[in-house]
């Protein structure tokens, strides 16, 4: 993990004043992780009481950092911040084109990233309303998504299945497929990036995360993504030694009824 991002541990009230002090340590840390817009967005969220303190990184991914936030009432919140510079413009365009909910044709990276984050928020909302086990989306602003923190009350985040193997793999795989079936049939979405990294093991129950690339069922690439998800889950289940075949996976998610 990037140690600079680990140091992203400060009270947000300080951001505004730090911005004015050119050589402040906090600004140095801040400016390497966050650009000006991101800092301003964080400050805005803190003014609206969504967030009080940033308390270090949970994960540093290719395109986004997930930080732990603390609210005024001392509860935790997950803060997913998409980086503008290292975002995969081509991939974002590929997934956003063909999604009837988004009609944006832009060559502006920042605009596309913001639309991408909005897409993740809307996908999460859809899944959450369909009672799928996903984090409750709280709000989104520019390149930042705030979501329910999945973890214990001491602030220890739930680990991805990749890092925390389930105690009973067959049972866990069953629960994943039960949630996936709701994700597809009730939320009417295809995940598109299912893996043991994007499923958290929260007290032996799966929580599906990372839905920015998820597409609606009538998206032209939906079937292709679904078949890829199924194959990937088959491989991932194998890694955790859950005994399940591709046909059984298809049966459990009612595959034949998905694209009628
Ligand atoms: N709501 C959350 N609560 C706790 N940890 C989370 C939450 N969302 C994400 N994480 C952690 O951050 C990591 C990266 O999040 P993810 O949404 O998959 O972003 P990325 O696009 O970087 O893969 C996850 O694997 C998980 O460890
Ligand atoms: Mg991920």
PDB file of C-alpha atoms and ligand atoms in Angstrom:
ATOM      1  CA  UNK A   1       0.000   0.000   0.000  1.00  0.00           C
ATOM      2  CA  UNK A   2       1.190   3.491  -0.822  1.00  0.00           C
ATOM      3  CA  UNK A   3       2.522   4.987   2.379  1.00  0.00           C
ATOM      4  CA  UNK A   4       1.612   8.501   1.263  1.00  0.00           C
ATOM      5  CA  UNK A   5      -2.011   7.520   1.077  1.00  0.00           C
ATOM      6  CA  UNK A   6      -1.723   5.815   4.444  1.00  0.00           C
ATOM      7  CA  UNK A   7      -0.962   9.231   5.788  1.00  0.00           C
ATOM      8  CA  UNK A   8      -4.276  10.548   4.540  1.00  0.00           C
ATOM      9  CA  UNK A   9      -5.302  10.884   8.121  1.00  0.00           C
ATOM     10  CA  UNK A  10      -6.535  14.301   8.983  1.00  0.00           C
ATOM     11  CA  UNK A  11      -9.519  16.246  10.016  1.00  0.00           C
ATOM     12  CA  UNK A  12     -11.239  17.679   6.982  1.00  0.00           C
ATOM     13  CA  UNK A  13     -11.722  21.075   8.559  1.00  0.00           C
ATOM     14  CA  UNK A  14      -8.017  21.506   8.198  1.00  0.00           C
ATOM     15  CA  UNK A  15      -8.064  21.041   4.479  1.00  0.00           C
ATOM     16  CA  UNK A  16      -9.311  24.492   3.700  1.00  0.00           C
ATOM     17  CA  UNK A  17      -6.712  26.250   5.760  1.00  0.00           C
ATOM     18  CA  UNK A  18      -4.004  23.851   4.605  1.00  0.00           C
ATOM     19  CA  UNK A  19      -4.812  24.788   1.058  1.00  0.00           C
ATOM     20  CA  UNK A  20      -3.733  28.318   1.769  1.00  0.00           C
ATOM     21  CA  UNK A  21      -0.467  27.370   3.396  1.00  0.00           C
ATOM     22  CA  UNK A  22       1.742  26.442   0.539  1.00  0.00           C
ATOM     23  CA  UNK A  23       4.305  24.300   2.271  1.00  0.00           C
ATOM     24  CA  UNK A  24       2.106  22.708   4.853  1.00  0.00           C
ATOM     25  CA  UNK A  25       2.847  19.010   5.332  1.00  0.00           C
ATOM     26  CA  UNK A  26      -0.776  18.219   5.028  1.00  0.00           C
ATOM     27  CA  UNK A  27      -1.017  19.973   1.744  1.00  0.00           C
ATOM     28  CA  UNK A  28       1.991  18.065   0.489  1.00  0.00           C
ATOM     29  CA  UNK A  29       0.414  14.797   1.443  1.00  0.00           C
ATOM     30  CA  UNK A  30      -2.862  16.041   0.101  1.00  0.00           C
ATOM     31  CA  UNK A  31      -1.645  17.282  -3.215  1.00  0.00           C
ATOM     32  CA  UNK A  32       0.089  14.031  -4.032  1.00  0.00           C
ATOM     33  CA  UNK A  33      -3.035  12.025  -3.388  1.00  0.00           C
ATOM     34  CA  UNK A  34      -5.756  14.476  -4.156  1.00  0.00           C
ATOM     35  CA  UNK A  35      -6.020  17.163  -6.760  1.00  0.00           C
ATOM     36  CA  UNK A  36      -7.665  20.486  -6.053  1.00  0.00           C
ATOM     37  CA  UNK A  37     -11.140  19.384  -7.091  1.00  0.00           C
ATOM     38  CA  UNK A  38     -10.948  16.285  -4.922  1.00  0.00           C
ATOM     39  CA  UNK A  39      -9.913  18.327  -1.894  1.00  0.00           C
ATOM     40  CA  UNK A  40     -12.738  20.755  -2.528  1.00  0.00           C
ATOM     41  CA  UNK A  41     -15.216  17.935  -2.906  1.00  0.00           C
ATOM     42  CA  UNK A  42     -14.025  16.376   0.354  1.00  0.00           C
ATOM     43  CA  UNK A  43     -14.401  19.699   2.069  1.00  0.00           C
ATOM     44  CA  UNK A  44     -17.906  20.137   0.688  1.00  0.00           C
ATOM     45  CA  UNK A  45     -18.895  16.675   1.932  1.00  0.00           C
ATOM     46  CA  UNK A  46     -17.533  17.492   5.367  1.00  0.00           C
ATOM     47  CA  UNK A  47     -19.485  20.757   5.463  1.00  0.00           C
ATOM     48  CA  UNK A  48     -22.627  18.770   4.688  1.00  0.00           C
ATOM     49  CA  UNK A  49     -21.759  16.514   7.662  1.00  0.00           C
ATOM     50  CA  UNK A  50     -21.247  13.399   5.559  1.00  0.00           C
ATOM     51  CA  UNK A  51     -17.682  13.141   6.767  1.00  0.00           C
ATOM     52  CA  UNK A  52     -15.467  14.551   9.489  1.00  0.00           C
ATOM     53  CA  UNK A  53     -12.113  12.795   9.489  1.00  0.00           C
ATOM     54  CA  UNK A  54     -10.179  10.800   6.915  1.00  0.00           C
ATOM     55  CA  UNK A  55      -8.612   7.902   8.726  1.00  0.00           C
ATOM     56  CA  UNK A  56      -6.197   6.233   6.305  1.00  0.00           C
ATOM     57  CA  UNK A  57      -6.496   3.921   3.335  1.00  0.00           C
ATOM     58  CA  UNK A  58      -8.394   0.664   3.144  1.00  0.00           C
ATOM     59  CA  UNK A  59      -7.256  -0.037  -0.386  1.00  0.00           C
ATOM     60  CA  UNK A  60      -5.210   1.548  -3.130  1.00  0.00           C
ATOM     61  CA  UNK A  61      -6.443   0.305  -6.472  1.00  0.00           C
ATOM     62  CA  UNK A  62      -5.503   1.074 -10.059  1.00  0.00           C
ATOM     63  CA  UNK A  63      -8.187   3.680 -10.517  1.00  0.00           C
ATOM     64  CA  UNK A  64      -9.552   4.440  -7.092  1.00  0.00           C
ATOM     65  CA  UNK A  65      -8.496   4.720  -3.479  1.00  0.00           C
ATOM     66  CA  UNK A  66     -10.851   3.571  -0.784  1.00  0.00           C
ATOM     67  CA  UNK A  67     -10.333   5.426   2.478  1.00  0.00           C
ATOM     68  CA  UNK A  68     -11.914   5.067   5.866  1.00  0.00           C
ATOM     69  CA  UNK A  69     -13.868   8.102   6.924  1.00  0.00           C
ATOM     70  CA  UNK A  70     -15.223   8.966  10.352  1.00  0.00           C
ATOM     71  CA  UNK A  71     -18.385  10.972  10.826  1.00  0.00           C
ATOM     72  CA  UNK A  72     -19.233  13.450  13.596  1.00  0.00           C
ATOM     73  CA  UNK A  73     -21.089  10.737  15.459  1.00  0.00           C
ATOM     74  CA  UNK A  74     -17.924   8.539  15.403  1.00  0.00           C
ATOM     75  CA  UNK A  75     -19.379   6.022  12.949  1.00  0.00           C
ATOM     76  CA  UNK A  76     -17.396   4.938   9.897  1.00  0.00           C
ATOM     77  CA  UNK A  77     -17.984   5.486   6.232  1.00  0.00           C
ATOM     78  CA  UNK A  78     -16.173   4.177   3.145  1.00  0.00           C
ATOM     79  CA  UNK A  79     -14.825   6.940   0.895  1.00  0.00           C
ATOM     80  CA  UNK A  80     -14.101   5.784  -2.643  1.00  0.00           C
ATOM     81  CA  UNK A  81     -12.098   8.367  -4.543  1.00  0.00           C
ATOM     82  CA  UNK A  82     -11.535   7.920  -8.252  1.00  0.00           C
ATOM     83  CA  UNK A  83      -8.335   9.365  -9.613  1.00  0.00           C
ATOM     84  CA  UNK A  84      -8.741  11.423 -12.730  1.00  0.00           C
ATOM     85  CA  UNK A  85      -5.262  11.080 -14.203  1.00  0.00           C
ATOM     86  CA  UNK A  86      -4.893   7.304 -14.070  1.00  0.00           C
ATOM     87  CA  UNK A  87      -8.460   6.500 -15.020  1.00  0.00           C
ATOM     88  CA  UNK A  88      -9.006   4.138 -17.935  1.00  0.00           C
ATOM     89  CA  UNK A  89     -10.811   6.440 -20.321  1.00  0.00           C
ATOM     90  CA  UNK A  90     -11.315   3.799 -23.024  1.00  0.00           C
ATOM     91  CA  UNK A  91     -12.821   1.269 -20.642  1.00  0.00           C
ATOM     92  CA  UNK A  92     -15.149   3.848 -19.146  1.00  0.00           C
ATOM     93  CA  UNK A  93     -16.338   4.926 -22.564  1.00  0.00           C
ATOM     94  CA  UNK A  94     -16.851   1.339 -23.650  1.00  0.00           C
ATOM     95  CA  UNK A  95     -19.139   0.574 -20.712  1.00  0.00           C
ATOM     96  CA  UNK A  96     -20.984   3.876 -20.689  1.00  0.00           C
ATOM     97  CA  UNK A  97     -21.786   3.768 -24.393  1.00  0.00           C
ATOM     98  CA  UNK A  98     -24.811   1.578 -24.854  1.00  0.00           C
ATOM     99  CA  UNK A  99     -26.124   2.206 -21.344  1.00  0.00           C
ATOM    100  CA  UNK A 100     -29.522   3.818 -21.982  1.00  0.00           C
ATOM    101  CA  UNK A 101     -29.249   5.679 -18.656  1.00  0.00           C
ATOM    102  CA  UNK A 102     -26.216   7.611 -19.833  1.00  0.00           C
ATOM    103  CA  UNK A 103     -26.107   9.606 -22.956  1.00  0.00           C
ATOM    104  CA  UNK A 104     -22.792  11.284 -22.701  1.00  0.00           C
ATOM    105  CA  UNK A 105     -20.288  11.738 -25.421  1.00  0.00           C
ATOM    106  CA  UNK A 106     -17.363  13.526 -23.932  1.00  0.00           C
ATOM    107  CA  UNK A 107     -13.659  13.764 -24.455  1.00  0.00           C
ATOM    108  CA  UNK A 108     -13.242  15.383 -21.086  1.00  0.00           C
ATOM    109  CA  UNK A 109     -11.650  12.943 -18.679  1.00  0.00           C
ATOM    110  CA  UNK A 110     -13.011  14.594 -15.565  1.00  0.00           C
ATOM    111  CA  UNK A 111     -16.561  14.580 -16.910  1.00  0.00           C
ATOM    112  CA  UNK A 112     -16.317  10.939 -17.858  1.00  0.00           C
ATOM    113  CA  UNK A 113     -14.921   9.934 -14.455  1.00  0.00           C
ATOM    114  CA  UNK A 114     -17.720  11.836 -12.730  1.00  0.00           C
ATOM    115  CA  UNK A 115     -20.278  10.016 -14.876  1.00  0.00           C
ATOM    116  CA  UNK A 116     -18.552   6.744 -14.053  1.00  0.00           C
ATOM    117  CA  UNK A 117     -18.814   7.399 -10.310  1.00  0.00           C
ATOM    118  CA  UNK A 118     -22.443   8.370 -10.757  1.00  0.00           C
ATOM    119  CA  UNK A 119     -22.972   5.091 -12.575  1.00  0.00           C
ATOM    120  CA  UNK A 120     -21.510   3.152  -9.645  1.00  0.00           C
ATOM    121  CA  UNK A 121     -23.782   5.081  -7.270  1.00  0.00           C
ATOM    122  CA  UNK A 122     -26.873   4.324  -9.352  1.00  0.00           C
ATOM    123  CA  UNK A 123     -25.967   0.678  -9.781  1.00  0.00           C
ATOM    124  CA  UNK A 124     -25.454   0.333  -6.041  1.00  0.00           C
ATOM    125  CA  UNK A 125     -28.756   2.034  -5.357  1.00  0.00           C
ATOM    126  CA  UNK A 126     -30.534  -0.319  -7.692  1.00  0.00           C
ATOM    127  CA  UNK A 127     -28.966  -3.361  -6.074  1.00  0.00           C
ATOM    128  CA  UNK A 128     -29.539  -2.046  -2.559  1.00  0.00           C
ATOM    129  CA  UNK A 129     -33.213  -1.363  -3.278  1.00  0.00           C
ATOM    130  CA  UNK A 130     -33.533  -4.879  -4.687  1.00  0.00           C
ATOM    131  CA  UNK A 131     -32.246  -6.101  -1.303  1.00  0.00           C
ATOM    132  CA  UNK A 132     -28.982  -7.468  -2.630  1.00  0.00           C
ATOM    133  CA  UNK A 133     -26.167  -7.665  -0.082  1.00  0.00           C
ATOM    134  CA  UNK A 134     -24.221  -4.555  -1.157  1.00  0.00           C
ATOM    135  CA  UNK A 135     -23.032  -1.507   0.821  1.00  0.00           C
ATOM    136  CA  UNK A 136     -25.703   1.143   1.191  1.00  0.00           C
ATOM    137  CA  UNK A 137     -24.736   4.026  -1.120  1.00  0.00           C
ATOM    138  CA  UNK A 138     -24.788   7.285   0.832  1.00  0.00           C
ATOM    139  CA  UNK A 139     -24.017  10.029  -1.635  1.00  0.00           C
ATOM    140  CA  UNK A 140     -21.819  10.938  -4.563  1.00  0.00           C
ATOM    141  CA  UNK A 141     -20.177  14.182  -5.586  1.00  0.00           C
ATOM    142  CA  UNK A 142     -17.834  14.574  -8.561  1.00  0.00           C
ATOM    143  CA  UNK A 143     -15.214  11.789  -8.344  1.00  0.00           C
ATOM    144  CA  UNK A 144     -16.107  10.700  -4.808  1.00  0.00           C
ATOM    145  CA  UNK A 145     -18.521   8.024  -3.699  1.00  0.00           C
ATOM    146  CA  UNK A 146     -19.513   7.627  -0.056  1.00  0.00           C
ATOM    147  CA  UNK A 147     -20.836   4.270   0.978  1.00  0.00           C
ATOM    148  CA  UNK A 148     -21.682   2.257   4.016  1.00  0.00           C
ATOM    149  CA  UNK A 149     -18.554   0.990   5.727  1.00  0.00           C
ATOM    150  CA  UNK A 150     -18.560  -2.810   5.795  1.00  0.00           C
ATOM    151  CA  UNK A 151     -16.663  -3.859   8.883  1.00  0.00           C
ATOM    152  CA  UNK A 152     -16.792  -3.978  12.639  1.00  0.00           C
ATOM    153  CA  UNK A 153     -17.589  -1.177  15.057  1.00  0.00           C
ATOM    154  CA  UNK A 154     -13.874  -0.706  15.836  1.00  0.00           C
ATOM    155  CA  UNK A 155     -13.312   0.293  12.233  1.00  0.00           C
ATOM    156  CA  UNK A 156     -11.699  -2.907  10.965  1.00  0.00           C
ATOM    157  CA  UNK A 157     -12.921  -3.346   7.386  1.00  0.00           C
ATOM    158  CA  UNK A 158     -14.318  -6.682   6.205  1.00  0.00           C
ATOM    159  CA  UNK A 159     -11.762  -8.448   4.014  1.00  0.00           C
ATOM    160  CA  UNK A 160     -12.251  -9.588   0.429  1.00  0.00           C
ATOM    161  CA  UNK A 161     -12.799 -13.351   0.082  1.00  0.00           C
ATOM    162  CA  UNK A 162      -9.364 -13.494  -1.556  1.00  0.00           C
ATOM    163  CA  UNK A 163      -7.809 -12.531   1.785  1.00  0.00           C
ATOM    164  CA  UNK A 164     -10.257 -14.218   4.080  1.00  0.00           C
ATOM    165  CA  UNK A 165     -11.377 -17.628   2.948  1.00  0.00           C
ATOM    166  CA  UNK A 166     -14.835 -18.634   4.126  1.00  0.00           C
ATOM    167  CA  UNK A 167     -15.059 -21.259   6.852  1.00  0.00           C
ATOM    168  CA  UNK A 168     -17.551 -23.256   4.838  1.00  0.00           C
ATOM    169  CA  UNK A 169     -16.843 -22.706   1.155  1.00  0.00           C
ATOM    170  CA  UNK A 170     -19.817 -24.614  -0.275  1.00  0.00           C
ATOM    171  CA  UNK A 171     -22.205 -22.749   1.945  1.00  0.00           C
ATOM    172  CA  UNK A 172     -20.527 -19.431   1.128  1.00  0.00           C
ATOM    173  CA  UNK A 173     -20.675 -20.124  -2.626  1.00  0.00           C
ATOM    174  CA  UNK A 174     -24.386 -20.825  -2.242  1.00  0.00           C
ATOM    175  CA  UNK A 175     -24.903 -17.475  -0.553  1.00  0.00           C
ATOM    176  CA  UNK A 176     -22.935 -15.702  -3.282  1.00  0.00           C
ATOM    177  CA  UNK A 177     -25.159 -17.260  -5.930  1.00  0.00           C
ATOM    178  CA  UNK A 178     -28.297 -16.385  -3.980  1.00  0.00           C
ATOM    179  CA  UNK A 179     -27.155 -12.739  -3.922  1.00  0.00           C
ATOM    180  CA  UNK A 180     -26.076 -12.866  -7.560  1.00  0.00           C
ATOM    181  CA  UNK A 181     -29.492 -14.155  -8.582  1.00  0.00           C
ATOM    182  CA  UNK A 182     -31.130 -11.125  -6.944  1.00  0.00           C
ATOM    183  CA  UNK A 183     -28.507  -8.834  -8.491  1.00  0.00           C
ATOM    184  CA  UNK A 184     -29.439 -10.112 -11.942  1.00  0.00           C
ATOM    185  CA  UNK A 185     -33.176 -10.784 -11.703  1.00  0.00           C
ATOM    186  CA  UNK A 186     -34.297  -8.092  -9.251  1.00  0.00           C
ATOM    187  CA  UNK A 187     -31.779  -5.279  -9.759  1.00  0.00           C
ATOM    188  CA  UNK A 188     -31.564  -6.285 -13.427  1.00  0.00           C
ATOM    189  CA  UNK A 189     -27.830  -5.748 -13.625  1.00  0.00           C
ATOM    190  CA  UNK A 190     -24.831  -7.771 -14.745  1.00  0.00           C
ATOM    191  CA  UNK A 191     -21.851  -7.205 -12.452  1.00  0.00           C
ATOM    192  CA  UNK A 192     -19.085  -7.473 -15.022  1.00  0.00           C
ATOM    193  CA  UNK A 193     -16.130  -7.825 -12.649  1.00  0.00           C
ATOM    194  CA  UNK A 194     -17.010 -10.570 -10.207  1.00  0.00           C
ATOM    195  CA  UNK A 195     -14.059 -12.015  -8.346  1.00  0.00           C
ATOM    196  CA  UNK A 196     -12.903 -12.896  -4.848  1.00  0.00           C
ATOM    197  CA  UNK A 197     -11.546  -9.338  -4.672  1.00  0.00           C
ATOM    198  CA  UNK A 198     -14.956  -7.804  -5.229  1.00  0.00           C
ATOM    199  CA  UNK A 199     -16.826  -9.961  -2.759  1.00  0.00           C
ATOM    200  CA  UNK A 200     -16.252  -9.169   0.904  1.00  0.00           C
ATOM    201  CA  UNK A 201     -16.467 -11.836   3.576  1.00  0.00           C
ATOM    202  CA  UNK A 202     -18.471 -10.037   6.226  1.00  0.00           C
ATOM    203  CA  UNK A 203     -18.910 -12.407   9.169  1.00  0.00           C
ATOM    204  CA  UNK A 204     -19.196 -15.303   6.720  1.00  0.00           C
ATOM    205  CA  UNK A 205     -21.810 -13.563   4.579  1.00  0.00           C
ATOM    206  CA  UNK A 206     -20.903 -12.172   1.132  1.00  0.00           C
ATOM    207  CA  UNK A 207     -21.165  -8.467   0.323  1.00  0.00           C
ATOM    208  CA  UNK A 208     -20.841  -7.657  -3.377  1.00  0.00           C
ATOM    209  CA  UNK A 209     -18.881  -4.473  -4.150  1.00  0.00           C
ATOM    210  CA  UNK A 210     -17.265  -2.568  -7.030  1.00  0.00           C
ATOM    211  CA  UNK A 211     -20.221  -2.151  -9.380  1.00  0.00           C
ATOM    212  CA  UNK A 212     -19.052   0.803 -11.477  1.00  0.00           C
ATOM    213  CA  UNK A 213     -18.762  -1.336 -14.606  1.00  0.00           C
ATOM    214  CA  UNK A 214     -22.043  -3.172 -14.033  1.00  0.00           C
ATOM    215  CA  UNK A 215     -24.498  -2.835 -16.919  1.00  0.00           C
ATOM    216  CA  UNK A 216     -28.262  -3.072 -17.338  1.00  0.00           C
ATOM    217  CA  UNK A 217     -29.631  -6.257 -18.902  1.00  0.00           C
ATOM    218  CA  UNK A 218     -30.395  -4.671 -22.254  1.00  0.00           C
ATOM    219  CA  UNK A 219     -26.879  -3.334 -22.663  1.00  0.00           C
ATOM    220  CA  UNK A 220     -25.315  -4.800 -25.824  1.00  0.00           C
ATOM    221  CA  UNK A 221     -22.443  -6.387 -23.877  1.00  0.00           C
ATOM    222  CA  UNK A 222     -24.584  -7.758 -21.013  1.00  0.00           C
ATOM    223  CA  UNK A 223     -24.576 -11.385 -22.146  1.00  0.00           C
ATOM    224  CA  UNK A 224     -20.863 -11.394 -22.827  1.00  0.00           C
ATOM    225  CA  UNK A 225     -20.181  -9.956 -19.360  1.00  0.00           C
ATOM    226  CA  UNK A 226     -22.507 -12.449 -17.697  1.00  0.00           C
ATOM    227  CA  UNK A 227     -20.773 -15.418 -19.322  1.00  0.00           C
ATOM    228  CA  UNK A 228     -17.422 -14.003 -18.250  1.00  0.00           C
ATOM    229  CA  UNK A 229     -18.678 -13.492 -14.687  1.00  0.00           C
ATOM    230  CA  UNK A 230     -19.904 -17.093 -14.544  1.00  0.00           C
ATOM    231  CA  UNK A 231     -16.600 -18.464 -15.770  1.00  0.00           C
ATOM    232  CA  UNK A 232     -14.674 -16.268 -13.347  1.00  0.00           C
ATOM    233  CA  UNK A 233     -16.853 -17.275 -10.407  1.00  0.00           C
ATOM    234  CA  UNK A 234     -16.388 -20.925 -11.345  1.00  0.00           C
ATOM    235  CA  UNK A 235     -12.616 -20.430 -11.175  1.00  0.00           C
ATOM    236  CA  UNK A 236     -12.834 -18.387  -7.978  1.00  0.00           C
ATOM    237  CA  UNK A 237     -15.079 -20.935  -6.259  1.00  0.00           C
ATOM    238  CA  UNK A 238     -12.520 -23.562  -7.190  1.00  0.00           C
ATOM    239  CA  UNK A 239      -9.788 -21.539  -5.517  1.00  0.00           C
ATOM    240  CA  UNK A 240     -11.685 -21.540  -2.243  1.00  0.00           C
ATOM    241  CA  UNK A 241     -12.444 -25.240  -2.764  1.00  0.00           C
ATOM    242  CA  UNK A 242     -16.171 -24.909  -3.228  1.00  0.00           C
ATOM    243  CA  UNK A 243     -17.413 -27.830  -5.303  1.00  0.00           C
ATOM    244  CA  UNK A 244     -19.710 -26.409  -7.947  1.00  0.00           C
ATOM    245  CA  UNK A 245     -19.889 -26.805 -11.721  1.00  0.00           C
ATOM    246  CA  UNK A 246     -20.667 -24.199 -14.355  1.00  0.00           C
ATOM    247  CA  UNK A 247     -24.020 -25.872 -14.995  1.00  0.00           C
ATOM    248  CA  UNK A 248     -24.887 -25.729 -11.308  1.00  0.00           C
ATOM    249  CA  UNK A 249     -23.951 -22.042 -11.203  1.00  0.00           C
ATOM    250  CA  UNK A 250     -26.224 -21.394 -14.184  1.00  0.00           C
ATOM    251  CA  UNK A 251     -29.042 -23.321 -12.606  1.00  0.00           C
ATOM    252  CA  UNK A 252     -28.751 -21.446  -9.302  1.00  0.00           C
ATOM    253  CA  UNK A 253     -28.943 -18.050 -10.975  1.00  0.00           C
ATOM    254  CA  UNK A 254     -31.750 -19.148 -13.292  1.00  0.00           C
ATOM    255  CA  UNK A 255     -29.595 -18.486 -16.349  1.00  0.00           C
ATOM    256  CA  UNK A 256     -32.182 -19.480 -18.948  1.00  0.00           C
ATOM    257  CA  UNK A 257     -34.621 -16.859 -17.719  1.00  0.00           C
ATOM    258  CA  UNK A 258     -32.228 -13.896 -17.777  1.00  0.00           C
ATOM    259  CA  UNK A 259     -32.535 -12.731 -21.382  1.00  0.00           C
ATOM    260  CA  UNK A 260     -36.079 -13.586 -22.382  1.00  0.00           C
TER     261      UNK A 260
HETATM  262  N1  LIG B   1     -17.951  -0.293   1.651  1.00  0.00           N
HETATM  263  C1  LIG B   1     -16.757  -0.803   1.970  1.00  0.00           C
HETATM  264  N2  LIG B   1     -16.452  -1.140   3.249  1.00  0.00           N
HETATM  265  C2  LIG B   1     -15.238  -1.659   3.547  1.00  0.00           C
HETATM  266  N3  LIG B   1     -14.248  -1.872   2.656  1.00  0.00           N
HETATM  267  C3  LIG B   1     -14.491  -1.553   1.368  1.00  0.00           C
HETATM  268  C4  LIG B   1     -15.740  -1.014   0.956  1.00  0.00           C
HETATM  269  N4  LIG B   1     -15.695  -0.786  -0.374  1.00  0.00           N
HETATM  270  C5  LIG B   1     -14.481  -1.174  -0.771  1.00  0.00           C
HETATM  271  N5  LIG B   1     -13.732  -1.639   0.259  1.00  0.00           N
HETATM  272  C6  LIG B   1     -12.339  -2.122   0.208  1.00  0.00           C
HETATM  273  O1  LIG B   1     -11.659  -1.448  -0.834  1.00  0.00           O
HETATM  274  C7  LIG B   1     -11.243  -2.365  -1.842  1.00  0.00           C
HETATM  275  C8  LIG B   1     -11.388  -1.723  -3.202  1.00  0.00           C
HETATM  276  O2  LIG B   1     -12.742  -1.368  -3.423  1.00  0.00           O
HETATM  277  P1  LIG B   1     -13.394  -1.540  -4.857  1.00  0.00           P
HETATM  278  O3  LIG B   1     -14.757  -0.943  -4.802  1.00  0.00           O
HETATM  279  O4  LIG B   1     -13.292  -2.959  -5.287  1.00  0.00           O
HETATM  280  O5  LIG B   1     -12.469  -0.591  -5.740  1.00  0.00           O
HETATM  281  P2  LIG B   1     -11.412  -0.900  -6.905  1.00  0.00           P
HETATM  282  O6  LIG B   1     -12.048  -0.313  -8.116  1.00  0.00           O
HETATM  283  O7  LIG B   1     -10.186  -0.189  -6.480  1.00  0.00           O
HETATM  284  O8  LIG B   1     -11.223  -2.388  -7.032  1.00  0.00           O
HETATM  285  C9  LIG B   1     -12.088  -3.603  -1.619  1.00  0.00           C
HETATM  286  O9  LIG B   1     -11.461  -4.773  -2.064  1.00  0.00           O
HETATM  287  C10 LIG B   1     -12.279  -3.596  -0.120  1.00  0.00           C
HETATM  288  O10 LIG B   1     -11.153  -4.164   0.510  1.00  0.00           O
HETATM  289 MG1  LIG B   2     -12.371  -4.018  -6.790  1.00  0.00          MG
END
